[in-house]
Amino acid sequence: MPFPDLGGSADPVAELVAREAIRDCLLRYARGCDRVDAELIASAFHDDAVDHHGPVNGSPADFLDWWLPQQDGRESTQHYLMNSAIEVDGDQAHAETYYLCVIKLKGRTAASVFGGRYVDRFERRAAGWRIAVRVVTADWTAEMDGSATGALLSSSPGRRSRDDPSYDRPLLRRSMKR
């Protein structure tokens, strides 16, 4: 099924707005995972959504019940969203988004890298564009040297919580140490 270009859309501006709302939703999910923000993750899904996520196939709450207890053992994570093909059809859209996820566990020198795709059906409802059905594909995995992670984190620490500077509003200057 080909993904349409905007030239064929009845309302290209509305389609651009929908695509951007869908991208924002995808980014909320990834940011929520890296900041361990269950509320932000949940905001990417409709309440009745289904997430087929490896060993967990159920609601977003089922996913969070499985995922949250694992976070204490993780030193750092980063989710990278890449190519995203989005097909908008009225109040429904389908998207395939490539991801890389890097996970460094506490006490290990290696970091795991996962590559795959989020295959999503989005729906626009009263709450806006959110995921209604997600299938997470895991296409490959690799291990890499993560031994320098601790030194990097101590020089400019990000936080896997809402204490991260990305939540500061307004973002203020910090002292510059040299």
mmCIF file of C-alpha atoms in Angstrom:
data_model
loop_
_atom_site.group_PDB
_atom_site.id
_atom_site.type_symbol
_atom_site.label_atom_id
_atom_site.label_comp_id
_atom_site.label_asym_id
_atom_site.label_seq_id
_atom_site.Cartn_x
_atom_site.Cartn_y
_atom_site.Cartn_z
ATOM 1 C CA MET A 1 0.000 0.000 0.000
ATOM 2 C CA PRO A 2 1.746 3.207 -1.107
ATOM 3 C CA PHE A 3 1.950 6.206 1.163
ATOM 4 C CA PRO A 4 0.376 9.213 -0.533
ATOM 5 C CA ASP A 5 2.153 12.456 -1.181
ATOM 6 C CA LEU A 6 0.399 15.650 -0.129
ATOM 7 C CA GLY A 7 -0.323 16.576 -3.739
ATOM 8 C CA GLY A 8 -3.256 14.136 -3.799
ATOM 9 C CA SER A 9 -4.780 15.214 -0.495
ATOM 10 C CA ALA A 10 -8.143 16.967 -0.502
ATOM 11 C CA ASP A 11 -6.809 19.251 2.236
ATOM 12 C CA PRO A 12 -3.002 19.274 2.270
ATOM 13 C CA VAL A 13 -2.796 21.665 5.251
ATOM 14 C CA ALA A 14 -5.019 19.405 7.382
ATOM 15 C CA GLU A 15 -2.887 16.423 6.389
ATOM 16 C CA LEU A 16 0.314 18.260 7.378
ATOM 17 C CA VAL A 17 -1.231 19.174 10.737
ATOM 18 C CA ALA A 18 -2.254 15.533 11.302
ATOM 19 C CA ARG A 19 1.205 14.266 10.399
ATOM 20 C CA GLU A 20 2.850 16.701 12.797
ATOM 21 C CA ALA A 21 0.470 15.726 15.625
ATOM 22 C CA ILE A 22 1.332 12.066 14.977
ATOM 23 C CA ARG A 23 5.066 12.842 15.067
ATOM 24 C CA ASP A 24 4.572 14.725 18.341
ATOM 25 C CA CYS A 25 2.792 11.678 19.760
ATOM 26 C CA LEU A 26 5.662 9.393 18.731
ATOM 27 C CA LEU A 27 8.171 11.764 20.338
ATOM 28 C CA ARG A 28 6.137 11.928 23.582
ATOM 29 C CA TYR A 29 6.333 8.157 23.816
ATOM 30 C CA ALA A 30 10.115 8.043 23.229
ATOM 31 C CA ARG A 31 10.777 10.889 25.651
ATOM 32 C CA GLY A 32 8.549 9.243 28.250
ATOM 33 C CA CYS A 33 10.571 6.014 27.953
ATOM 34 C CA ASP A 34 13.900 7.795 28.386
ATOM 35 C CA ARG A 35 12.707 9.938 31.292
ATOM 36 C CA VAL A 36 10.780 7.024 32.920
ATOM 37 C CA ASP A 37 7.635 9.158 32.786
ATOM 38 C CA ALA A 38 4.683 6.757 32.815
ATOM 39 C CA GLU A 39 2.189 9.608 32.408
ATOM 40 C CA LEU A 40 3.940 10.834 29.260
ATOM 41 C CA ILE A 41 4.099 7.302 27.827
ATOM 42 C CA ALA A 42 0.396 6.744 28.541
ATOM 43 C CA SER A 43 -0.453 10.063 26.851
ATOM 44 C CA ALA A 44 0.665 8.579 23.521
ATOM 45 C CA PHE A 45 -2.113 5.942 23.641
ATOM 46 C CA HIS A 46 -5.880 5.989 23.689
ATOM 47 C CA ASP A 47 -7.275 4.392 26.863
ATOM 48 C CA ASP A 48 -8.536 1.350 24.950
ATOM 49 C CA ALA A 49 -5.349 0.905 22.879
ATOM 50 C CA VAL A 50 -3.580 -2.409 22.371
ATOM 51 C CA ASP A 51 0.222 -2.626 22.457
ATOM 52 C CA HIS A 52 1.876 -5.745 21.018
ATOM 53 C CA HIS A 53 5.263 -5.221 22.632
ATOM 54 C CA GLY A 54 7.294 -8.411 22.645
ATOM 55 C CA PRO A 55 6.396 -10.395 25.765
ATOM 56 C CA VAL A 56 3.509 -8.031 26.565
ATOM 57 C CA ASN A 57 0.383 -7.923 24.435
ATOM 58 C CA GLY A 58 -2.292 -5.826 26.054
ATOM 59 C CA SER A 59 -3.215 -2.364 27.173
ATOM 60 C CA PRO A 60 -0.776 0.504 27.720
ATOM 61 C CA ALA A 61 -1.251 -0.139 31.468
ATOM 62 C CA ASP A 62 -0.190 -3.776 30.927
ATOM 63 C CA PHE A 63 2.922 -2.541 29.131
ATOM 64 C CA LEU A 64 3.753 -0.108 31.941
ATOM 65 C CA ASP A 65 3.196 -2.805 34.598
ATOM 66 C CA TRP A 66 5.805 -4.949 32.812
ATOM 67 C CA TRP A 67 8.181 -2.135 31.839
ATOM 68 C CA LEU A 68 8.382 0.102 34.948
ATOM 69 C CA PRO A 69 9.918 -2.494 37.342
ATOM 70 C CA GLN A 70 12.819 -2.979 34.885
ATOM 71 C CA GLN A 71 13.876 0.669 35.023
ATOM 72 C CA ASP A 72 15.722 0.576 38.373
ATOM 73 C CA GLY A 73 18.308 -1.715 36.778
ATOM 74 C CA ARG A 74 18.994 0.644 33.875
ATOM 75 C CA GLU A 75 21.716 3.258 34.049
ATOM 76 C CA SER A 76 20.614 5.026 30.876
ATOM 77 C CA THR A 77 18.429 4.607 27.816
ATOM 78 C CA GLN A 78 17.903 6.524 24.615
ATOM 79 C CA HIS A 79 15.258 6.035 21.974
ATOM 80 C CA TYR A 80 15.975 7.409 18.518
ATOM 81 C CA LEU A 81 13.091 7.787 16.075
ATOM 82 C CA MET A 82 14.066 7.840 12.430
ATOM 83 C CA ASN A 83 12.257 7.256 9.132
ATOM 84 C CA SER A 84 8.533 7.547 9.572
ATOM 85 C CA ALA A 85 6.011 6.845 6.829
ATOM 86 C CA ILE A 86 2.577 8.194 7.756
ATOM 87 C CA GLU A 87 -0.604 7.557 5.775
ATOM 88 C CA VAL A 88 -3.524 9.748 6.898
ATOM 89 C CA ASP A 89 -7.073 8.728 6.011
ATOM 90 C CA GLY A 90 -9.610 10.989 7.713
ATOM 91 C CA ASP A 91 -9.587 10.348 11.465
ATOM 92 C CA GLN A 92 -7.358 7.294 11.121
ATOM 93 C CA ALA A 93 -3.709 6.998 10.144
ATOM 94 C CA HIS A 94 -1.143 4.259 9.788
ATOM 95 C CA ALA A 95 2.531 4.827 10.511
ATOM 96 C CA GLU A 96 5.706 2.803 10.332
ATOM 97 C CA THR A 97 8.520 4.419 12.322
ATOM 98 C CA TYR A 98 12.043 3.035 12.543
ATOM 99 C CA TYR A 99 13.703 3.190 15.957
ATOM 100 C CA LEU A 100 17.004 2.545 17.653
ATOM 101 C CA CYS A 101 16.994 1.973 21.384
ATOM 102 C CA VAL A 102 20.184 1.905 23.438
ATOM 103 C CA ILE A 103 20.016 0.453 26.960
ATOM 104 C CA LYS A 104 22.910 0.473 29.435
ATOM 105 C CA LEU A 105 22.267 -1.643 32.514
ATOM 106 C CA LYS A 106 23.807 -0.722 35.874
ATOM 107 C CA GLY A 107 26.942 -2.680 36.659
ATOM 108 C CA ARG A 108 27.571 -3.810 33.058
ATOM 109 C CA THR A 109 30.186 -2.480 30.672
ATOM 110 C CA ALA A 110 28.218 -3.401 27.544
ATOM 111 C CA ALA A 111 25.215 -1.522 26.234
ATOM 112 C CA SER A 112 22.526 -3.179 24.124
ATOM 113 C CA VAL A 113 21.346 -1.610 20.880
ATOM 114 C CA PHE A 114 17.983 -2.610 19.432
ATOM 115 C CA GLY A 115 16.738 -1.734 15.965
ATOM 116 C CA GLY A 116 13.173 -2.151 14.870
ATOM 117 C CA ARG A 117 9.960 -0.452 13.901
ATOM 118 C CA TYR A 118 6.814 0.838 15.560
ATOM 119 C CA VAL A 119 3.909 -0.138 13.323
ATOM 120 C CA ASP A 120 0.967 1.944 14.539
ATOM 121 C CA ARG A 121 -2.645 2.690 13.825
ATOM 122 C CA PHE A 122 -3.451 6.180 15.061
ATOM 123 C CA GLU A 123 -6.919 7.550 15.590
ATOM 124 C CA ARG A 124 -8.016 11.142 16.041
ATOM 125 C CA ARG A 125 -10.558 11.346 18.851
ATOM 126 C CA ALA A 126 -11.529 13.994 21.409
ATOM 127 C CA ALA A 127 -8.080 13.593 23.049
ATOM 128 C CA GLY A 128 -6.355 14.150 19.693
ATOM 129 C CA TRP A 129 -4.154 11.857 17.636
ATOM 130 C CA ARG A 130 -3.032 8.875 19.708
ATOM 131 C CA ILE A 131 -2.048 5.267 19.159
ATOM 132 C CA ALA A 132 -4.963 2.822 18.955
ATOM 133 C CA VAL A 133 -2.947 -0.275 17.980
ATOM 134 C CA ARG A 134 0.818 -0.752 18.136
ATOM 135 C CA VAL A 135 2.950 -3.644 16.935
ATOM 136 C CA VAL A 136 6.609 -3.337 17.952
ATOM 137 C CA THR A 137 8.970 -5.201 15.653
ATOM 138 C CA ALA A 138 12.465 -6.106 16.805
ATOM 139 C CA ASP A 139 14.521 -6.393 13.639
ATOM 140 C CA TRP A 140 18.026 -6.733 15.137
ATOM 141 C CA THR A 141 20.116 -6.289 18.256
ATOM 142 C CA ALA A 142 23.808 -5.799 19.054
ATOM 143 C CA GLU A 143 26.095 -5.185 22.008
ATOM 144 C CA MET A 144 28.507 -2.260 22.160
ATOM 145 C CA ASP A 145 31.107 -0.955 24.584
ATOM 146 C CA GLY A 146 29.329 1.194 27.135
ATOM 147 C CA SER A 147 32.151 1.373 29.691
ATOM 148 C CA ALA A 148 32.561 5.167 29.401
ATOM 149 C CA THR A 149 28.888 5.857 30.166
ATOM 150 C CA GLY A 150 29.445 6.531 33.886
ATOM 151 C CA ALA A 151 32.141 9.140 33.193
ATOM 152 C CA LEU A 152 29.923 10.871 30.638
ATOM 153 C CA LEU A 153 26.960 10.927 32.999
ATOM 154 C CA SER A 154 29.011 12.481 35.781
ATOM 155 C CA SER A 155 30.186 15.380 33.570
ATOM 156 C CA SER A 156 26.707 16.562 32.535
ATOM 157 C CA PRO A 157 24.113 14.319 34.107
ATOM 158 C CA GLY A 158 20.762 13.795 32.507
ATOM 159 C CA ARG A 159 18.101 12.253 34.702
ATOM 160 C CA ARG A 160 15.793 9.344 34.019
ATOM 161 C CA SER A 161 13.007 11.228 35.800
ATOM 162 C CA ARG A 162 11.162 14.533 35.835
ATOM 163 C CA ASP A 163 14.267 16.006 37.494
ATOM 164 C CA ASP A 164 15.858 16.118 34.024
ATOM 165 C CA PRO A 165 16.550 19.658 32.743
ATOM 166 C CA SER A 166 14.218 19.045 29.780
ATOM 167 C CA TYR A 167 11.256 19.508 32.159
ATOM 168 C CA ASP A 168 12.423 22.911 33.453
ATOM 169 C CA ARG A 169 10.063 25.707 32.425
ATOM 170 C CA PRO A 170 11.444 28.186 31.903
ATOM 171 C CA LEU A 171 14.845 26.678 31.174
ATOM 172 C CA LEU A 172 17.348 28.831 33.060
ATOM 173 C CA ARG A 173 21.074 29.350 32.764
ATOM 174 C CA ARG A 174 23.234 27.039 34.781
ATOM 175 C CA SER A 175 26.638 27.866 36.176
ATOM 176 C CA MET A 176 29.483 27.160 33.788
ATOM 177 C CA LYS A 177 32.300 25.222 35.458
ATOM 178 C CA ARG A 178 35.679 25.164 33.741
#
